[in-house]
Amino acid sequence: MTSAPEAGTPLPPGRAGSNRILQYVLHYRWRYGGGMVALILATIASLLPPVVIQRAVDDLRDGIAMDSLAQYAGLIAILAVVEGTLRYYSRMVVSGTSRMIEYRLRDDLARHLMALDHNYYVHARTGDLMSRATNDLQAVRDVLGPSLVDMSRILVVGVAGILFMLFIDVRLTLIALVYLPVVIGLMSFFETNVEHRFMEVQEQLSHLTDRSQENIAGIRAVKAYAQEDAEIASFAQANEEMRGRAMRLALYHSGLFPIMGVLTGAGTLLVLWVGGHDVVAGRMSMGEFVAFNFILAVLANQLMAVGWVVAMAQLGTVAIRRVNEVLRTVPSVLDGTGTPPPLPVRGEVEFTNVSVAFEGREVLHDVNLRIPAGATVALVGGTGAGKTTLAGLLVRLSDPTGGSVCLDGVDVREWPLPLLRDSVAFVPQEAFLFSDSIRENISYGRPEAGDAEYDLATRISRLSNDLKDLTDGLETTIGERGVTLSGGQKQRAALARALMKQAPVLVLDDALSHVDTQTEEQILEGLNDVMAGRTTILIAHRTSTLRSADLLAIIEGGTIVERGSHDELLAADGVYARIYREQLDAERRAQEQADIDLGGGGA
Ligand code: DUT
Ligand code: MG
């Protein structure tokens, strides 16, 4: 019907900031137009029977024969069929279109949520996003589909009905509609209230979704701290608040319907009274009187639904706003548009005068660090020093507030994002695994990998040892976020995943913290081989790991305060020497404790 682009093709990016939903409505204007024309014709067809009846009644009174009655009946039957067909068509087209828009919006939302960066998700709440992507999207669909049909029908029936009535008797029409100004006043009162209440309901719903999502995701913490009852109580309270808000919405939402019923009923009563007198006095024919009441009944029927439709429109407006809010967020990390860097990627990293601030609070400043291609560098610093932040700049989890980060001499902001992220394998501090098989998890990002690659990745990460113990080996499914694996197993699976990429740069953000010392040493040894000629950035606390790096950069007070090899820094007896001794002490104490535990166990 229309020259719709393939579903799923995103709209041109330049328009991303404007009203996406309106664009889709305009895009489908011909479909909507067709639906409206059918609707108008259907309405006219529905208002014609009274005219036929008027003739029939007047003919009856004049004593016209049976066969003309049969003709009238046939006409009414035909009108009914025409009306039904047109109505079906209009509803089909408009509802179908609203579903198409819903489908494309859902696609856009998913695409957009993928495009949004780390910073956005620091503030966004999962439950809220889920709520917008489901409940609000549904409300948008309803308003663009069924509600739109209803609204248009009421409008068309209203206008056409009043015209028909005026045509029959102007005075009676005015009497029948004396209450109209009251209706309009009521409508605007309800309108603002419904919008307000609905906003409150949707916000609370977001909050509830958020609570459930967090409770389920954090079920281990909830149970470990025996907080089930407290969580249930606080959820019940939030749910009670939800009920209250929903009831307040229902009050307004359903209020208009009965009020309209009473008003239209009163109008009909007036018409019967005044019109009846007119017929008796001979000012109006019996047929006109019957037709008039017939039309009035149709009109009243429609007007009763006004409240409902106004409310639906309000709900839709709120939902549209909430969906648009997400769609309008512009990602702060955008794909680079500069000249692509020369291939193959060598892996030379350079931080120049880098500073980073989160909400005005400076975390890093004046960071200068050059990592030659193929080197292994360790970032050392206390907790919260900014190590993760610094390493994340390389894959653009966020962008620096000042200075630049270059890979192979090209600012990472100039790099095409996919190429950048292909070139840097990043093992995050908290391993994230999907509820899938181990194979799917470690081939994430490299679905085409062959057996040799799996072998290498699992061997270097020492995941191979664990695979032997798992019933299905690589095919073992690991539960949501890998709950069936130990902390160290998860970390090694994440490492295997990164190794599968065989990227020129590997970043390990404290990625072996849950792995025992002996296994860690084996892993580092293996890494030494596979990473020969490639760049490795290590963030670690263990002395054994730190010693293995070519260069150490010590971060303290938001900047690099020392740099050099392990031996150089120890000789300099500065910050690193202090951290090293403290760490060594801690490790020795831990070892002693372990020995005591073992000895105690044996006695
Ligand atoms: N920070 C924020 N917002 C963020 C990320 C971090 O405010 O989105 C703060 C927390 C911390 C500082 O930045 O005070 C540095 O955090 P980072 O995670 O870089 O610290 P780290 O050196 O990796 O610490 P750890 O050893 O505990 O992982
Ligand atoms: Mg960190």
XYZ file of C-alpha atoms and ligand atoms in Angstrom:
632
model
C 0.000 0.000 0.000
C 2.809 2.397 0.874
C 6.422 2.434 -0.152
C 7.465 1.467 3.365
C 11.171 0.837 3.743
C 12.059 -2.667 4.899
C 10.951 -3.027 8.480
C 13.880 -2.546 10.785
C 15.734 -0.053 8.633
C 16.525 2.787 10.980
C 15.412 6.266 10.089
C 18.142 8.624 8.901
C 20.347 9.434 11.886
C 20.004 13.206 11.500
C 16.385 12.939 12.597
C 17.044 10.802 15.613
C 16.497 13.727 17.968
C 13.028 14.641 16.753
C 9.742 12.908 17.436
C 10.261 9.404 16.140
C 6.664 8.341 16.758
C 5.230 11.258 14.828
C 7.571 10.421 11.972
C 6.190 6.917 11.791
C 2.628 8.170 11.853
C 3.445 10.519 8.994
C 5.251 7.740 7.238
C 2.072 5.649 7.267
C -0.180 8.611 6.457
C -1.706 6.919 3.400
C -2.690 3.876 5.368
C -4.154 6.068 8.067
C -5.849 8.179 5.387
C -7.418 5.079 3.819
C -8.635 3.916 7.201
C -10.178 7.329 7.902
C -12.013 7.512 4.589
C -13.481 4.059 5.215
C -14.444 5.173 8.707
C -16.231 8.284 7.467
C -18.150 6.278 4.865
C -19.068 3.672 7.479
C -20.367 6.380 9.778
C -22.504 7.898 7.088
C -23.849 4.425 6.294
C -24.694 3.955 9.968
C -26.647 7.223 10.065
C -28.713 6.522 6.943
C -31.049 3.861 8.431
C -32.867 6.500 10.544
C -33.646 8.384 7.327
C -35.007 5.184 5.786
C -37.010 4.510 8.934
C -38.388 8.025 8.853
C -39.724 7.331 5.336
C -41.077 3.942 6.370
C -42.907 5.322 9.410
C -44.438 8.179 7.415
C -45.433 5.744 4.618
C -47.028 3.437 7.188
C -49.094 6.283 8.507
C -50.147 7.151 4.948
C -51.125 3.464 4.455
C -48.571 2.447 1.800
C -48.439 -1.225 0.816
C -46.253 -4.042 2.116
C -43.822 -4.280 -0.802
C -42.456 -0.772 -0.203
C -41.798 -1.806 3.385
C -39.817 -4.786 2.101
C -37.760 -2.385 -0.025
C -36.974 -0.260 3.009
C -35.974 -3.336 4.967
C -33.706 -4.479 2.129
C -32.072 -1.066 1.992
C -31.364 -1.144 5.706
C -29.841 -4.612 5.367
C -27.568 -3.426 2.538
C -26.531 -0.370 4.546
C -25.678 -2.613 7.479
C -23.467 -4.818 5.305
C -21.719 -1.813 3.755
C -21.169 -0.250 7.168
C -19.819 -3.475 8.652
C -17.422 -4.041 5.786
C -16.079 -0.508 5.867
C -15.751 -0.550 9.634
C -13.888 -3.837 9.534
C -11.566 -2.480 6.872
C -10.796 0.745 8.749
C -10.144 -1.055 12.008
C -7.939 -3.620 10.290
C -5.871 -1.012 8.509
C -5.427 1.300 11.474
C -4.808 -1.439 14.032
C -2.444 -3.163 11.643
C -0.559 0.058 11.133
C -0.299 0.685 14.855
C 1.202 -2.780 15.236
C 3.681 -2.048 12.494
C 4.675 1.150 14.243
C 4.957 -0.699 17.536
C 7.181 -3.284 15.897
C 9.464 -0.687 14.378
C 9.602 1.322 17.592
C 10.559 -1.794 19.504
C 13.301 -2.412 16.987
C 14.451 1.195 17.273
C 14.421 0.978 21.055
C 16.529 -2.177 21.081
C 18.953 -0.696 18.578
C 19.134 2.538 20.517
C 19.686 0.837 23.847
C 22.601 -1.023 22.274
C 24.036 2.231 20.958
C 23.854 4.026 24.283
C 27.086 4.020 26.198
C 28.346 3.015 29.595
C 27.596 6.459 31.026
C 23.927 6.163 30.220
C 23.628 2.846 31.997
C 25.355 4.231 35.069
C 22.214 6.298 35.619
C 19.510 4.285 33.881
C 17.495 1.765 35.850
C 16.953 -1.591 34.193
C 13.387 -1.957 35.420
C 12.489 1.492 34.195
C 13.846 0.744 30.739
C 12.034 -2.588 30.662
C 8.821 -0.888 31.675
C 9.151 1.692 28.937
C 9.961 -0.922 26.342
C 6.910 -3.006 27.249
C 4.065 -1.178 29.027
C 4.602 2.208 27.462
C 5.159 0.791 24.022
C 1.864 -1.059 24.335
C 0.072 2.128 25.357
C 1.574 3.854 22.329
C 0.269 1.107 20.095
C -3.198 1.350 21.625
C -3.429 5.062 21.099
C -2.185 4.838 17.514
C -4.575 1.966 16.773
C -7.894 1.225 18.479
C -8.047 4.529 20.360
C -7.422 6.490 17.214
C -10.256 4.646 15.474
C -12.561 5.330 18.420
C -11.644 8.987 18.588
C -12.166 9.495 14.905
C -15.443 7.619 14.968
C -16.777 9.756 17.785
C -15.720 12.867 15.958
C -17.274 11.815 12.668
C -20.474 10.488 14.277
C -20.685 13.653 16.364
C -20.380 16.029 13.447
C -22.488 14.000 11.011
C -25.134 13.185 13.632
C -25.541 16.804 14.658
C -25.802 17.838 10.991
C -28.517 15.215 10.398
C -30.365 16.352 13.479
C -30.116 20.006 12.502
C -31.451 19.043 9.108
C -34.536 17.477 10.722
C -35.219 20.106 13.404
C -32.954 22.913 14.583
C -34.851 23.726 17.765
C -34.990 20.138 18.936
C -31.275 19.723 18.173
C -30.385 22.645 20.390
C -32.536 21.233 23.172
C -30.957 17.803 22.783
C -27.486 19.257 23.137
C -27.923 21.809 25.948
C -25.499 19.846 28.061
C -22.655 19.958 25.520
C -20.800 22.886 27.160
C -20.877 20.961 30.449
C -19.307 17.984 28.677
C -16.519 20.106 27.240
C -15.776 21.606 30.642
C -15.732 18.188 32.258
C -13.510 16.830 29.550
C -10.759 19.362 30.085
C -10.940 18.750 33.837
C -10.578 15.020 33.433
C -7.952 15.362 30.762
C -5.334 17.017 32.951
C -6.119 14.731 35.848
C -5.853 11.530 33.909
C -2.536 12.554 32.409
C -1.142 13.337 35.821
C -2.364 10.158 37.423
C -1.189 8.011 34.573
C 2.288 9.485 34.776
C 2.333 8.543 38.461
C 1.166 5.033 37.674
C 3.803 4.465 35.017
C 6.538 5.823 37.279
C 5.510 3.505 40.058
C 5.323 0.620 37.637
C 8.886 1.381 36.561
C 9.895 1.421 40.186
C 8.207 -1.915 40.845
C 9.777 -3.549 37.802
C 13.082 -2.218 38.972
C 12.638 -3.652 42.456
C 11.693 -7.101 41.170
C 14.535 -7.111 38.712
C 17.059 -6.170 41.404
C 15.688 -8.640 43.908
C 15.835 -11.482 41.458
C 19.269 -10.555 40.141
C 20.545 -10.036 43.670
C 18.802 -13.022 45.205
C 22.084 -14.344 46.607
C 22.724 -11.170 48.575
C 19.115 -11.076 49.749
C 19.347 -14.603 51.074
C 22.844 -14.267 52.487
C 21.668 -11.371 54.633
C 18.325 -13.045 55.419
C 16.531 -10.023 53.996
C 13.683 -11.955 52.342
C 11.038 -10.654 54.742
C 12.330 -7.109 54.602
C 12.383 -7.230 50.808
C 8.891 -8.710 50.672
C 7.636 -6.016 53.034
C 9.210 -3.215 51.079
C 7.923 -4.689 47.837
C 4.453 -5.002 49.312
C 4.621 -1.356 50.296
C 5.633 -0.312 46.805
C 2.907 -2.528 45.403
C 0.361 -0.952 47.745
C 1.444 2.467 46.517
C 0.930 1.166 42.992
C -2.571 0.027 43.862
C -3.380 3.427 45.345
C -2.169 5.234 42.282
C -3.970 2.863 39.937
C -7.190 3.377 41.890
C -6.842 7.136 41.687
C -6.334 6.811 37.944
C -9.363 4.515 37.667
C -11.459 7.080 39.516
C -10.868 9.657 36.819
C -10.493 7.174 34.038
C -13.939 5.688 34.580
C -15.597 8.801 35.991
C -16.536 10.416 32.708
C -18.376 7.401 31.381
C -21.293 7.371 33.837
C -21.462 11.157 33.915
C -21.857 11.193 30.149
C -24.507 8.498 30.481
C -26.585 10.611 32.847
C -26.221 13.737 30.722
C -27.144 12.072 27.436
C -30.020 10.310 29.163
C -31.331 13.644 30.363
C -30.988 15.036 26.848
C -32.999 12.152 25.403
C -35.695 12.668 27.999
C -36.000 16.339 27.050
C -36.265 15.452 23.382
C -38.993 12.893 24.026
C -40.959 15.434 26.005
C -40.579 18.448 23.702
C -40.561 16.438 20.435
C -43.617 14.413 21.532
C -45.536 17.640 22.036
C -44.420 18.839 18.595
C -45.757 15.661 16.974
C -49.068 15.940 18.799
C -49.335 19.585 17.809
C -48.539 18.630 14.182
C -45.296 20.670 14.039
C -43.302 17.510 13.282
C -44.076 14.275 11.443
C -44.024 10.963 13.243
C -41.227 9.758 10.912
C -39.057 12.773 11.701
C -39.582 12.228 15.399
C -38.556 8.567 15.191
C -35.523 9.351 12.992
C -34.437 12.152 15.309
C -34.536 9.913 18.359
C -32.740 7.196 16.484
C -29.864 9.510 15.586
C -29.791 10.905 19.079
C -29.459 7.397 20.457
C -26.500 6.686 18.163
C -24.935 9.990 19.139
C -25.469 9.453 22.872
C -23.949 6.043 22.570
C -20.824 7.538 21.054
C -20.645 10.492 23.406
C -20.683 8.145 26.371
C -17.350 6.809 25.164
C -15.830 10.293 24.980
C -14.486 10.117 28.505
C -12.918 6.810 27.876
C -11.307 7.941 24.656
C -10.041 11.185 26.127
C -8.430 9.176 28.900
C -6.892 6.770 26.418
C -5.467 9.683 24.459
C -3.932 11.021 27.653
C -2.404 7.677 28.493
C -1.005 7.515 24.980
C 0.501 10.974 25.238
C 2.298 10.067 28.433
C 3.531 6.801 26.968
C 4.722 8.511 23.788
C 6.665 10.981 25.892
C 8.287 8.214 27.920
C 9.296 6.215 24.868
C 10.581 9.307 23.096
C 12.668 10.205 26.133
C 14.715 7.076 25.620
C 14.903 7.443 21.859
C 16.033 11.039 22.126
C 19.012 10.341 24.349
C 22.038 10.907 22.219
C 24.882 8.492 22.936
C 27.939 10.356 24.149
C 30.261 7.796 22.602
C 29.699 8.087 18.866
C 31.380 6.175 16.102
C 34.542 7.817 14.840
C 34.362 9.521 11.467
C 38.045 10.203 10.876
C 40.343 8.421 8.468
C 40.600 4.772 9.495
C 43.945 3.856 11.037
C 46.456 1.888 8.954
C 46.049 -1.882 9.124
C 47.153 -4.219 10.559
C 46.809 -2.800 14.045
C 50.153 -2.825 15.863
C 48.908 -2.057 19.345
C 50.782 1.060 20.346
C 48.856 2.894 23.061
C 49.408 6.463 24.155
C 47.634 8.477 26.822
C 48.393 12.195 26.524
C 47.427 14.644 29.275
C 44.354 12.569 29.981
C 41.887 13.760 32.556
C 38.555 12.213 33.512
C 35.821 13.622 35.691
C 32.540 12.029 36.732
C 29.869 14.617 37.414
C 32.426 17.300 38.009
C 34.530 15.166 40.347
C 37.976 14.684 38.907
C 39.166 11.104 39.004
C 42.222 11.331 36.768
C 44.333 14.251 35.642
C 47.490 14.779 33.577
C 47.941 11.121 32.817
C 50.719 10.568 30.316
C 51.659 7.036 29.398
C 53.128 5.540 26.264
C 52.917 1.800 25.792
C 55.004 0.564 22.873
C 53.469 -2.125 20.669
C 54.135 -5.547 22.133
C 54.921 -4.362 25.670
C 53.323 -5.603 28.871
C 52.361 -2.800 31.226
C 50.854 -3.072 34.672
C 48.684 -0.342 36.166
C 49.101 -0.298 39.917
C 47.140 1.674 42.472
C 44.873 1.463 45.464
C 41.175 0.763 45.165
C 39.325 3.617 43.507
C 42.561 5.019 42.077
C 41.109 5.091 38.554
C 42.727 2.033 36.973
C 39.503 0.672 35.483
C 38.545 4.124 34.303
C 41.885 4.611 32.566
C 41.837 1.222 30.861
C 38.207 1.698 29.820
C 39.131 4.801 27.853
C 40.961 2.603 25.393
C 37.782 0.821 24.313
C 35.746 3.988 24.826
C 33.565 2.799 27.670
C 33.728 6.513 28.277
C 35.679 9.359 26.704
C 38.251 11.464 28.553
C 37.194 14.919 29.695
C 40.562 16.236 28.575
C 43.572 15.035 26.611
C 43.604 12.153 24.201
C 43.964 8.402 24.003
C 45.614 7.089 20.860
C 45.902 3.607 19.472
C 48.528 3.326 16.740
C 48.847 7.084 16.749
C 45.167 7.694 15.948
C 42.825 9.119 18.564
C 40.418 6.348 19.579
C 37.570 8.792 18.989
C 38.519 8.749 15.302
C 38.430 4.967 15.098
C 35.413 3.151 13.747
C 34.021 1.659 16.969
C 33.708 -1.941 15.742
C 37.322 -1.989 14.553
C 38.508 -0.431 17.804
C 36.681 -2.979 19.896
C 37.903 -5.794 17.677
C 41.445 -4.629 18.207
C 41.307 -4.471 21.970
C 40.240 -7.530 23.958
C 39.029 -6.263 27.306
C 38.508 -8.581 30.250
C 36.426 -6.567 32.695
C 36.868 -6.598 36.437
C 33.551 -8.337 36.874
C 33.210 -11.218 34.475
C 29.833 -11.189 32.802
C 28.595 -14.437 31.342
C 25.343 -15.114 29.559
C 22.923 -17.868 30.466
C 24.137 -20.091 27.682
C 26.672 -22.850 27.132
C 30.336 -22.258 27.908
C 31.053 -22.620 24.212
C 28.614 -19.863 23.293
C 30.033 -17.705 26.033
C 33.645 -17.940 25.028
C 32.964 -17.702 21.317
C 31.023 -14.493 21.991
C 32.207 -12.112 19.328
C 33.886 -14.927 17.344
C 31.052 -17.281 16.368
C 33.049 -18.690 13.447
C 35.938 -19.929 15.630
C 37.340 -23.410 14.994
C 38.355 -26.183 17.394
C 42.017 -25.162 17.444
C 41.040 -21.736 18.679
C 38.855 -23.129 21.445
C 41.722 -25.400 22.455
C 44.178 -22.546 22.644
C 41.842 -20.234 24.534
C 40.809 -22.845 27.104
C 44.370 -24.079 27.500
C 45.886 -20.654 28.147
C 43.068 -19.631 30.474
C 43.358 -23.028 32.226
C 39.649 -23.439 31.763
C 40.471 -26.802 30.210
C 41.100 -28.245 33.713
C 37.557 -27.392 34.758
C 35.972 -28.556 31.543
C 37.103 -32.095 32.326
C 35.035 -32.025 35.501
C 31.923 -30.635 33.864
C 29.495 -33.224 32.550
C 29.022 -31.699 29.124
C 32.378 -29.960 28.764
C 32.120 -26.921 26.535
C 28.415 -27.526 26.028
C 27.599 -27.187 29.728
C 25.039 -24.467 30.304
C 25.970 -22.216 33.136
C 22.766 -20.654 34.432
C 21.940 -16.996 34.467
C 25.132 -14.906 34.503
C 27.084 -18.101 35.062
C 25.728 -18.828 38.561
C 26.775 -22.466 38.335
C 30.446 -21.552 37.956
C 32.848 -20.530 40.694
C 34.251 -17.001 40.752
C 37.592 -18.192 39.407
C 35.926 -20.287 36.709
C 33.899 -17.308 35.596
C 37.015 -15.188 35.401
C 38.811 -17.788 33.342
C 35.832 -18.170 31.015
C 35.916 -14.410 30.512
C 39.638 -14.593 29.820
C 39.107 -17.416 27.322
C 36.504 -15.282 25.596
C 38.974 -12.424 25.281
C 41.723 -14.728 24.031
C 39.431 -16.026 21.276
C 39.527 -12.581 19.732
C 43.298 -12.816 19.228
C 43.329 -9.057 19.350
C 46.545 -7.013 19.107
C 45.835 -5.497 22.530
C 44.709 -7.376 25.626
C 43.511 -5.621 28.776
C 43.112 -7.644 31.962
C 41.315 -5.571 34.570
C 42.047 -7.456 37.764
C 40.788 -10.408 35.794
C 42.568 -13.099 37.766
C 41.748 -11.928 41.264
C 39.675 -15.039 42.087
C 42.150 -17.448 40.570
C 44.575 -19.155 42.954
C 48.212 -18.049 42.847
C 49.533 -21.199 41.271
C 46.994 -21.223 38.440
C 47.537 -17.532 37.936
C 51.237 -18.097 37.404
C 50.499 -20.793 34.855
C 48.099 -18.491 33.061
C 50.594 -15.633 32.983
C 53.238 -17.943 31.620
C 50.926 -19.092 28.858
C 49.926 -15.519 28.115
C 53.565 -14.605 27.753
C 53.762 -16.955 24.775
C 50.537 -16.042 22.999
C 50.946 -12.332 23.669
C 54.480 -12.184 22.259
C 54.511 -9.193 19.933
C 51.128 -8.042 21.236
C 50.345 -5.402 23.821
C 49.109 -6.383 27.249
C 47.759 -4.041 29.896
C 47.454 -5.668 33.294
C 45.674 -4.325 36.307
C 46.598 -6.412 39.301
C 47.478 -6.453 42.958
C 49.419 -9.692 43.274
C 53.164 -9.258 43.470
C 53.754 -12.199 41.152
C 51.663 -10.572 38.427
C 53.264 -7.200 38.862
C 56.763 -8.632 38.553
C 55.923 -10.098 35.168
C 55.304 -6.691 33.550
C 57.905 -4.829 31.469
C 56.711 -1.517 32.807
C 54.715 -0.518 35.850
C 52.739 2.685 36.136
C 51.735 3.645 39.648
C 48.566 5.696 39.951
C 47.988 7.704 43.070
C 46.032 10.869 43.691
C 44.561 10.713 40.188
C 47.757 10.624 38.206
C 50.811 8.506 37.472
C 53.316 9.156 40.198
C 55.953 6.571 39.337
C 56.917 4.424 36.396
C 59.619 1.903 35.624
C 60.426 -1.767 35.846
C 59.811 -3.705 39.038
C 63.492 -3.635 39.983
C 63.915 0.052 39.210
C 60.921 0.984 41.294
C 61.985 -1.152 44.212
C 65.417 0.479 44.095
C 63.793 3.922 44.034
C 61.984 2.950 47.265
C 58.953 5.123 46.581
C 55.209 4.506 46.407
C 55.548 1.222 44.516
C 58.081 -0.153 46.985
C 55.621 0.614 49.781
C 52.639 -0.963 47.961
C 54.787 -3.962 47.051
C 55.898 -4.555 50.635
C 52.369 -4.198 51.951
C 51.062 -6.604 49.353
C 53.883 -9.065 50.042
C 53.051 -8.925 53.755
C 49.386 -9.499 53.053
C 50.157 -12.465 50.838
C 52.506 -13.948 53.422
C 49.895 -13.590 56.145
C 47.289 -15.196 53.927
C 49.667 -18.066 53.231
C 50.401 -18.548 56.937
C 46.709 -18.524 57.703
C 46.149 -21.155 55.024
C 48.933 -23.298 56.507
C 47.453 -23.018 59.991
C 44.024 -23.942 58.653
C 45.485 -26.969 56.927
C 47.505 -27.987 59.988
C 44.463 -27.541 62.247
C 42.387 -29.633 59.896
C 44.948 -32.450 59.991
C 45.281 -32.553 63.807
N 33.646 6.370 39.280
C 32.514 7.126 39.100
N 31.651 6.822 38.073
C 31.886 5.769 37.227
C 33.052 5.002 37.416
C 33.916 5.327 38.456
O 32.280 8.073 39.822
O 31.092 5.536 36.328
C 34.589 6.704 40.360
C 34.695 5.671 41.420
C 36.103 5.830 41.902
C 36.853 6.421 40.731
O 35.879 6.846 39.808
O 36.161 6.770 42.955
C 37.793 5.450 40.069
O 37.111 4.269 39.788
P 37.818 3.033 39.116
O 36.782 1.985 38.912
O 38.556 3.464 37.927
O 38.842 2.588 40.248
P 39.845 1.378 40.253
O 41.221 1.916 40.360
O 39.573 0.467 39.111
O 39.480 0.673 41.618
P 39.472 -0.906 41.983
O 40.873 -1.329 42.238
O 38.665 -0.983 43.224
O 38.854 -1.613 40.838
Mg 38.812 -1.353 38.917
